[in-house]
Amino acid sequence: MEQQRERGCGENAVNYFLHRGRIRSKDAVEIKWYHGANRKAQMQEALQSDAHMIEADVIFGSQGSHDGEPIMAHPPDTDSDNTVHEWLNEVLQSDKGIKLDFKSLAAVEPSMKILKGMKDCLGRPIWINADILPGPNGSCKAIDVSGFLGAVTSHLPDVTLSLGWTTGWLAGQTNNGYTWEMVQEMEQICRTLSQPVTFPVRAALVRPSWPQLLWLLQQSERYSLTVWTGKNDVYALEDMLYIRENFNKSKIYYDLSEPQSSKLRNEVYTKNTVK
């Protein structure tokens, strides 16, 4: 089973790109992301870029020609020029990894059926993401956890689950981090799972929550962290370097905006060169 998973959609992203010569070391900071590749123009730009992982958002179409099928869009958008089926047909011709971020529970089951129908092309990291629990300063409604996990695992039991919290960040105000209650609730959900799990966490909230997040990561070898940022969030590069120095570098991914993403990689490469 483990050998089969290594070759399939649950393959570790670092190992996948290292074996293909796309990164130089077993360090997740080397993996580059293209975020929000929803519409066809952004999808093509992502495919032509040097990104390793392509992230896109999925909702259930409720109007126009896409009524009743999953489409690639991020709320408040309700329509798109790209369906899940069209998107996968294009992206699966590349060697890039995939992260599908579900904003609608209704879109999960039909999307998993589409993916399962393309199983011969899924020999790459496939991450399925949803915010399943309320988190720090969060105002959006979390996706029903049992419905989400049931729909994913019944069709694709080996994909990497990306399970997060709804969060918010307010400029100029005190922003609460991830609490012990939040990480313990997440761990109770994930302990019964068998597939790899990555926890997407907001960069601006990581450092003050590091004791809680480190504890969560230490509960299973299957767990990793994916640090992401909101468009206007403020955080320190030193915080990103701190968590790298205090955990396994192959298990902390950085889905950051530019120029912060390049600054982080340059800082890491400079330190490694000096060593």
mmCIF file of C-alpha atoms in Angstrom:
data_model
loop_
_atom_site.group_PDB
_atom_site.id
_atom_site.type_symbol
_atom_site.label_atom_id
_atom_site.label_comp_id
_atom_site.label_asym_id
_atom_site.label_seq_id
_atom_site.Cartn_x
_atom_site.Cartn_y
_atom_site.Cartn_z
ATOM 1 C CA MET A 1 0.000 0.000 0.000
ATOM 2 C CA GLU A 2 2.782 2.454 0.923
ATOM 3 C CA GLN A 3 4.644 1.765 -2.328
ATOM 4 C CA GLN A 4 1.460 2.317 -4.295
ATOM 5 C CA ARG A 5 0.828 5.605 -2.498
ATOM 6 C CA GLU A 6 4.363 6.841 -3.249
ATOM 7 C CA ARG A 7 3.668 6.477 -6.964
ATOM 8 C CA GLY A 8 0.176 7.923 -6.873
ATOM 9 C CA CYS A 9 -1.742 11.018 -5.877
ATOM 10 C CA GLY A 10 -0.618 10.794 -2.261
ATOM 11 C CA GLU A 11 3.063 11.050 -3.134
ATOM 12 C CA ASN A 12 4.986 13.480 -0.978
ATOM 13 C CA ALA A 13 5.434 16.708 -2.949
ATOM 14 C CA VAL A 14 9.071 17.184 -1.928
ATOM 15 C CA ASN A 15 10.000 13.647 -2.992
ATOM 16 C CA TYR A 16 8.061 13.970 -6.245
ATOM 17 C CA PHE A 17 9.846 17.123 -7.412
ATOM 18 C CA LEU A 18 13.227 16.051 -6.045
ATOM 19 C CA HIS A 19 13.102 12.768 -7.979
ATOM 20 C CA ARG A 20 12.263 14.695 -11.143
ATOM 21 C CA GLY A 21 15.121 17.147 -10.725
ATOM 22 C CA ARG A 22 12.763 20.092 -10.231
ATOM 23 C CA ILE A 23 14.223 20.993 -6.824
ATOM 24 C CA ARG A 24 17.750 20.579 -5.474
ATOM 25 C CA SER A 25 17.227 19.346 -1.923
ATOM 26 C CA LYS A 26 14.666 17.836 0.416
ATOM 27 C CA ASP A 27 13.501 21.282 1.472
ATOM 28 C CA ALA A 28 9.886 22.335 0.912
ATOM 29 C CA VAL A 29 10.879 26.007 0.658
ATOM 30 C CA GLU A 30 12.074 25.250 -2.893
ATOM 31 C CA ILE A 31 8.576 24.386 -4.064
ATOM 32 C CA LYS A 32 6.936 27.311 -5.861
ATOM 33 C CA TRP A 33 3.200 27.926 -6.012
ATOM 34 C CA TYR A 34 0.822 29.528 -8.459
ATOM 35 C CA HIS A 35 -2.224 30.724 -6.560
ATOM 36 C CA GLY A 36 -5.733 31.245 -7.919
ATOM 37 C CA ALA A 37 -5.317 29.628 -11.351
ATOM 38 C CA ASN A 38 -9.073 29.574 -11.896
ATOM 39 C CA ARG A 39 -9.935 31.127 -15.233
ATOM 40 C CA LYS A 40 -8.381 29.755 -18.420
ATOM 41 C CA ALA A 41 -5.957 32.673 -18.807
ATOM 42 C CA GLN A 42 -4.570 32.200 -15.291
ATOM 43 C CA MET A 43 -4.466 28.433 -15.770
ATOM 44 C CA GLN A 44 -2.359 28.786 -18.923
ATOM 45 C CA GLU A 45 -0.077 31.289 -17.202
ATOM 46 C CA ALA A 46 0.405 28.819 -14.346
ATOM 47 C CA LEU A 47 1.191 25.974 -16.732
ATOM 48 C CA GLN A 48 3.824 28.068 -18.507
ATOM 49 C CA SER A 49 5.377 29.278 -15.243
ATOM 50 C CA ASP A 50 8.091 27.627 -13.150
ATOM 51 C CA ALA A 51 5.582 26.860 -10.380
ATOM 52 C CA HIS A 52 5.625 23.326 -9.033
ATOM 53 C CA MET A 53 2.148 23.343 -7.486
ATOM 54 C CA ILE A 54 -0.943 24.935 -9.045
ATOM 55 C CA GLU A 55 -3.710 26.004 -6.677
ATOM 56 C CA ALA A 56 -7.245 26.742 -7.830
ATOM 57 C CA ASP A 57 -10.644 27.232 -6.198
ATOM 58 C CA VAL A 58 -13.743 25.128 -6.761
ATOM 59 C CA ILE A 59 -17.407 26.058 -6.310
ATOM 60 C CA PHE A 60 -20.640 24.561 -7.584
ATOM 61 C CA GLY A 61 -21.957 26.283 -10.710
ATOM 62 C CA SER A 62 -25.386 27.760 -10.176
ATOM 63 C CA GLN A 63 -26.027 29.842 -13.266
ATOM 64 C CA GLY A 64 -25.544 29.981 -17.023
ATOM 65 C CA SER A 65 -24.079 27.129 -19.031
ATOM 66 C CA HIS A 66 -22.306 25.679 -15.969
ATOM 67 C CA ASP A 67 -25.384 25.201 -13.816
ATOM 68 C CA GLY A 68 -25.116 21.939 -11.915
ATOM 69 C CA GLU A 69 -21.399 21.224 -12.330
ATOM 70 C CA PRO A 70 -18.265 22.219 -10.403
ATOM 71 C CA ILE A 71 -16.407 25.217 -11.769
ATOM 72 C CA MET A 72 -13.167 27.058 -11.033
ATOM 73 C CA ALA A 73 -13.985 30.267 -9.162
ATOM 74 C CA HIS A 74 -13.439 32.008 -5.843
ATOM 75 C CA PRO A 75 -16.357 33.705 -4.088
ATOM 76 C CA PRO A 76 -17.788 36.272 -4.561
ATOM 77 C CA ASP A 77 -17.435 35.096 -8.193
ATOM 78 C CA THR A 78 -20.270 32.724 -9.085
ATOM 79 C CA ASP A 79 -19.354 31.900 -12.689
ATOM 80 C CA SER A 80 -16.218 31.004 -14.637
ATOM 81 C CA ASP A 81 -14.968 30.195 -18.124
ATOM 82 C CA ASN A 82 -13.440 27.008 -16.714
ATOM 83 C CA THR A 83 -15.040 23.852 -15.329
ATOM 84 C CA VAL A 84 -13.258 21.337 -13.118
ATOM 85 C CA HIS A 85 -13.283 18.834 -15.973
ATOM 86 C CA GLU A 86 -11.748 21.316 -18.429
ATOM 87 C CA TRP A 87 -9.183 22.469 -15.874
ATOM 88 C CA LEU A 88 -8.041 18.951 -15.042
ATOM 89 C CA ASN A 89 -7.840 17.960 -18.714
ATOM 90 C CA GLU A 90 -5.262 20.725 -19.220
ATOM 91 C CA VAL A 91 -3.304 20.591 -15.972
ATOM 92 C CA LEU A 92 -2.938 16.804 -15.908
ATOM 93 C CA GLN A 93 -1.014 16.989 -19.179
ATOM 94 C CA SER A 94 1.786 18.733 -17.269
ATOM 95 C CA ASP A 95 4.013 17.415 -14.472
ATOM 96 C CA LYS A 96 2.760 19.949 -11.948
ATOM 97 C CA GLY A 97 1.163 19.149 -8.630
ATOM 98 C CA ILE A 98 -2.434 20.147 -7.948
ATOM 99 C CA LYS A 99 -4.195 21.751 -5.007
ATOM 100 C CA LEU A 100 -7.965 22.120 -5.266
ATOM 101 C CA ASP A 101 -9.439 24.490 -2.696
ATOM 102 C CA PHE A 102 -13.127 23.769 -2.138
ATOM 103 C CA LYS A 103 -15.380 26.681 -1.245
ATOM 104 C CA SER A 104 -18.566 24.649 -1.614
ATOM 105 C CA LEU A 105 -19.405 21.239 -0.170
ATOM 106 C CA ALA A 106 -21.750 20.609 -3.095
ATOM 107 C CA ALA A 107 -18.765 20.727 -5.461
ATOM 108 C CA VAL A 108 -16.707 18.085 -3.653
ATOM 109 C CA GLU A 109 -18.485 14.838 -4.593
ATOM 110 C CA PRO A 110 -18.822 15.553 -8.347
ATOM 111 C CA SER A 111 -15.227 16.799 -8.483
ATOM 112 C CA MET A 112 -13.927 13.645 -6.808
ATOM 113 C CA LYS A 113 -15.810 11.537 -9.349
ATOM 114 C CA ILE A 114 -14.169 13.486 -12.168
ATOM 115 C CA LEU A 115 -10.724 13.030 -10.606
ATOM 116 C CA LYS A 116 -11.332 9.323 -10.036
ATOM 117 C CA GLY A 117 -12.227 8.973 -13.699
ATOM 118 C CA MET A 118 -8.793 10.362 -14.565
ATOM 119 C CA LYS A 119 -6.914 8.103 -12.139
ATOM 120 C CA ASP A 120 -4.408 6.976 -14.770
ATOM 121 C CA CYS A 121 -3.104 10.578 -14.909
ATOM 122 C CA LEU A 122 -2.907 11.212 -11.172
ATOM 123 C CA GLY A 123 0.705 10.147 -10.599
ATOM 124 C CA ARG A 124 1.595 13.416 -8.876
ATOM 125 C CA PRO A 125 0.808 15.232 -5.624
ATOM 126 C CA ILE A 126 -2.939 15.884 -5.435
ATOM 127 C CA TRP A 127 -4.008 18.060 -2.500
ATOM 128 C CA ILE A 128 -7.672 18.540 -1.618
ATOM 129 C CA ASN A 129 -8.258 21.568 0.593
ATOM 130 C CA ALA A 130 -11.098 22.938 2.700
ATOM 131 C CA ASP A 131 -11.475 25.028 5.847
ATOM 132 C CA ILE A 132 -13.244 22.573 8.118
ATOM 133 C CA LEU A 133 -13.029 24.340 11.499
ATOM 134 C CA PRO A 134 -13.512 27.898 12.778
ATOM 135 C CA GLY A 135 -10.173 29.558 13.474
ATOM 136 C CA PRO A 136 -8.580 32.818 14.599
ATOM 137 C CA ASN A 137 -10.673 35.884 13.689
ATOM 138 C CA GLY A 138 -12.593 33.797 11.163
ATOM 139 C CA SER A 139 -15.918 35.011 9.840
ATOM 140 C CA CYS A 140 -16.597 32.621 6.944
ATOM 141 C CA LYS A 141 -18.516 29.410 7.528
ATOM 142 C CA ALA A 142 -16.430 26.250 7.681
ATOM 143 C CA ILE A 143 -17.246 23.358 5.339
ATOM 144 C CA ASP A 144 -18.952 20.416 7.030
ATOM 145 C CA VAL A 145 -16.110 18.142 8.052
ATOM 146 C CA SER A 146 -17.871 14.781 7.851
ATOM 147 C CA GLY A 147 -19.417 15.568 4.483
ATOM 148 C CA PHE A 148 -16.104 16.760 3.082
ATOM 149 C CA LEU A 149 -13.978 13.892 4.349
ATOM 150 C CA GLY A 150 -16.574 11.314 3.361
ATOM 151 C CA ALA A 151 -16.816 12.613 -0.201
ATOM 152 C CA VAL A 152 -13.036 12.760 -0.660
ATOM 153 C CA THR A 153 -11.927 9.528 0.967
ATOM 154 C CA SER A 154 -14.690 7.377 -0.543
ATOM 155 C CA HIS A 155 -13.387 8.155 -4.043
ATOM 156 C CA LEU A 156 -9.698 9.004 -3.562
ATOM 157 C CA PRO A 157 -8.424 7.544 -0.291
ATOM 158 C CA ASP A 158 -4.763 8.352 -1.020
ATOM 159 C CA VAL A 159 -4.857 12.075 -1.814
ATOM 160 C CA THR A 160 -3.222 14.551 0.543
ATOM 161 C CA LEU A 161 -5.846 16.263 2.663
ATOM 162 C CA SER A 162 -5.259 19.957 3.267
ATOM 163 C CA LEU A 163 -7.392 20.741 6.312
ATOM 164 C CA GLY A 164 -7.569 24.260 7.651
ATOM 165 C CA TRP A 165 -9.383 26.773 9.776
ATOM 166 C CA THR A 166 -11.380 29.829 8.731
ATOM 167 C CA THR A 167 -9.244 32.853 9.629
ATOM 168 C CA GLY A 168 -9.061 36.613 9.383
ATOM 169 C CA TRP A 169 -6.436 39.310 9.846
ATOM 170 C CA LEU A 170 -7.050 42.910 10.832
ATOM 171 C CA ALA A 171 -4.427 45.601 10.197
ATOM 172 C CA GLY A 172 -3.416 47.651 13.198
ATOM 173 C CA GLN A 173 -5.214 45.409 15.673
ATOM 174 C CA THR A 174 -4.305 42.507 17.890
ATOM 175 C CA ASN A 175 -4.841 39.311 15.914
ATOM 176 C CA ASN A 176 -5.343 36.148 17.915
ATOM 177 C CA GLY A 177 -3.433 33.031 16.895
ATOM 178 C CA TYR A 178 -4.363 29.350 16.763
ATOM 179 C CA THR A 179 -5.388 28.208 20.244
ATOM 180 C CA TRP A 180 -4.816 24.893 21.989
ATOM 181 C CA GLU A 181 -8.506 24.116 21.594
ATOM 182 C CA MET A 182 -8.278 24.666 17.833
ATOM 183 C CA VAL A 183 -5.275 22.405 17.257
ATOM 184 C CA GLN A 184 -6.576 19.720 19.604
ATOM 185 C CA GLU A 185 -9.918 19.624 17.804
ATOM 186 C CA MET A 186 -8.098 19.316 14.477
ATOM 187 C CA GLU A 187 -5.916 16.513 15.800
ATOM 188 C CA GLN A 188 -8.949 14.560 17.012
ATOM 189 C CA ILE A 189 -10.333 14.667 13.478
ATOM 190 C CA CYS A 190 -7.068 13.717 11.781
ATOM 191 C CA ARG A 191 -5.862 10.948 14.092
ATOM 192 C CA THR A 192 -8.308 8.452 12.582
ATOM 193 C CA LEU A 193 -7.287 9.226 8.995
ATOM 194 C CA SER A 194 -4.679 7.217 7.097
ATOM 195 C CA GLN A 195 -3.603 9.595 4.339
ATOM 196 C CA PRO A 196 -1.119 12.495 4.459
ATOM 197 C CA VAL A 197 -2.493 15.696 5.989
ATOM 198 C CA THR A 198 -1.138 19.216 5.593
ATOM 199 C CA PHE A 199 -2.427 22.075 7.711
ATOM 200 C CA PRO A 200 -2.741 25.415 5.889
ATOM 201 C CA VAL A 201 -1.967 28.197 8.373
ATOM 202 C CA ARG A 202 -1.910 31.964 7.980
ATOM 203 C CA ALA A 203 1.631 33.382 7.941
ATOM 204 C CA ALA A 204 0.760 36.400 10.107
ATOM 205 C CA LEU A 205 -0.543 34.069 12.838
ATOM 206 C CA VAL A 206 2.140 31.374 12.793
ATOM 207 C CA ARG A 207 4.800 32.751 15.137
ATOM 208 C CA PRO A 208 2.541 33.487 18.145
ATOM 209 C CA SER A 209 0.923 30.066 17.644
ATOM 210 C CA TRP A 210 4.123 28.084 17.176
ATOM 211 C CA PRO A 211 3.877 26.011 20.413
ATOM 212 C CA GLN A 212 0.395 24.870 19.407
ATOM 213 C CA LEU A 213 1.294 24.208 15.766
ATOM 214 C CA LEU A 214 4.503 22.381 16.656
ATOM 215 C CA TRP A 215 2.556 20.114 19.005
ATOM 216 C CA LEU A 216 0.069 19.364 16.233
ATOM 217 C CA LEU A 217 2.818 18.485 13.754
ATOM 218 C CA GLN A 218 4.485 16.177 16.256
ATOM 219 C CA GLN A 219 1.391 14.002 16.594
ATOM 220 C CA SER A 220 1.993 12.081 13.349
ATOM 221 C CA GLU A 221 4.611 11.542 10.655
ATOM 222 C CA ARG A 222 1.779 12.078 8.158
ATOM 223 C CA TYR A 223 1.414 15.764 9.071
ATOM 224 C CA SER A 224 2.943 18.824 7.425
ATOM 225 C CA LEU A 225 2.348 22.592 7.423
ATOM 226 C CA THR A 226 1.509 24.894 4.521
ATOM 227 C CA VAL A 227 2.056 28.566 5.342
ATOM 228 C CA TRP A 228 -0.047 30.956 3.250
ATOM 229 C CA THR A 229 -0.757 34.669 3.359
ATOM 230 C CA GLY A 230 -3.665 36.987 2.717
ATOM 231 C CA LYS A 231 -3.193 39.793 0.218
ATOM 232 C CA ASN A 232 -2.750 42.565 2.794
ATOM 233 C CA ASP A 233 -1.345 40.571 5.721
ATOM 234 C CA VAL A 234 1.782 41.810 7.463
ATOM 235 C CA TYR A 235 4.298 39.313 8.832
ATOM 236 C CA ALA A 236 8.056 39.117 9.394
ATOM 237 C CA LEU A 237 10.462 37.111 7.263
ATOM 238 C CA GLU A 238 12.217 36.209 10.513
ATOM 239 C CA ASP A 239 9.091 34.363 11.633
ATOM 240 C CA MET A 240 9.221 32.160 8.549
ATOM 241 C CA LEU A 241 12.900 31.434 9.144
ATOM 242 C CA TYR A 242 12.237 30.673 12.817
ATOM 243 C CA ILE A 243 9.761 27.873 12.165
ATOM 244 C CA ARG A 244 12.122 26.365 9.573
ATOM 245 C CA GLU A 245 14.852 26.144 12.172
ATOM 246 C CA ASN A 246 12.545 24.447 14.643
ATOM 247 C CA PHE A 247 11.025 21.679 12.549
ATOM 248 C CA ASN A 248 11.655 19.328 9.634
ATOM 249 C CA LYS A 249 12.317 21.555 6.577
ATOM 250 C CA SER A 250 10.776 18.976 4.256
ATOM 251 C CA LYS A 251 7.427 19.398 6.001
ATOM 252 C CA ILE A 252 6.895 23.160 5.936
ATOM 253 C CA TYR A 253 5.604 24.500 2.614
ATOM 254 C CA TYR A 254 5.405 28.218 1.852
ATOM 255 C CA ASP A 255 2.571 29.426 -0.370
ATOM 256 C CA LEU A 256 3.505 33.101 -0.044
ATOM 257 C CA SER A 257 3.001 36.127 -2.263
ATOM 258 C CA GLU A 258 5.800 37.903 -4.084
ATOM 259 C CA PRO A 259 8.207 39.438 -3.268
ATOM 260 C CA GLN A 260 8.139 37.700 0.133
ATOM 261 C CA SER A 261 8.394 34.227 -1.392
ATOM 262 C CA SER A 262 11.575 35.061 -3.351
ATOM 263 C CA LYS A 263 13.059 36.900 -0.367
ATOM 264 C CA LEU A 264 12.564 33.843 1.806
ATOM 265 C CA ARG A 265 14.180 31.476 -0.696
ATOM 266 C CA ASN A 266 17.093 33.873 -1.248
ATOM 267 C CA GLU A 267 17.653 34.126 2.500
ATOM 268 C CA VAL A 268 17.625 30.343 2.810
ATOM 269 C CA TYR A 269 20.020 29.858 -0.115
ATOM 270 C CA THR A 270 22.387 32.492 1.283
ATOM 271 C CA LYS A 271 22.465 30.805 4.687
ATOM 272 C CA ASN A 272 23.039 27.396 3.111
ATOM 273 C CA THR A 273 25.888 28.760 0.972
ATOM 274 C CA VAL A 274 27.567 30.329 3.989
ATOM 275 C CA LYS A 275 27.355 27.031 5.861
#
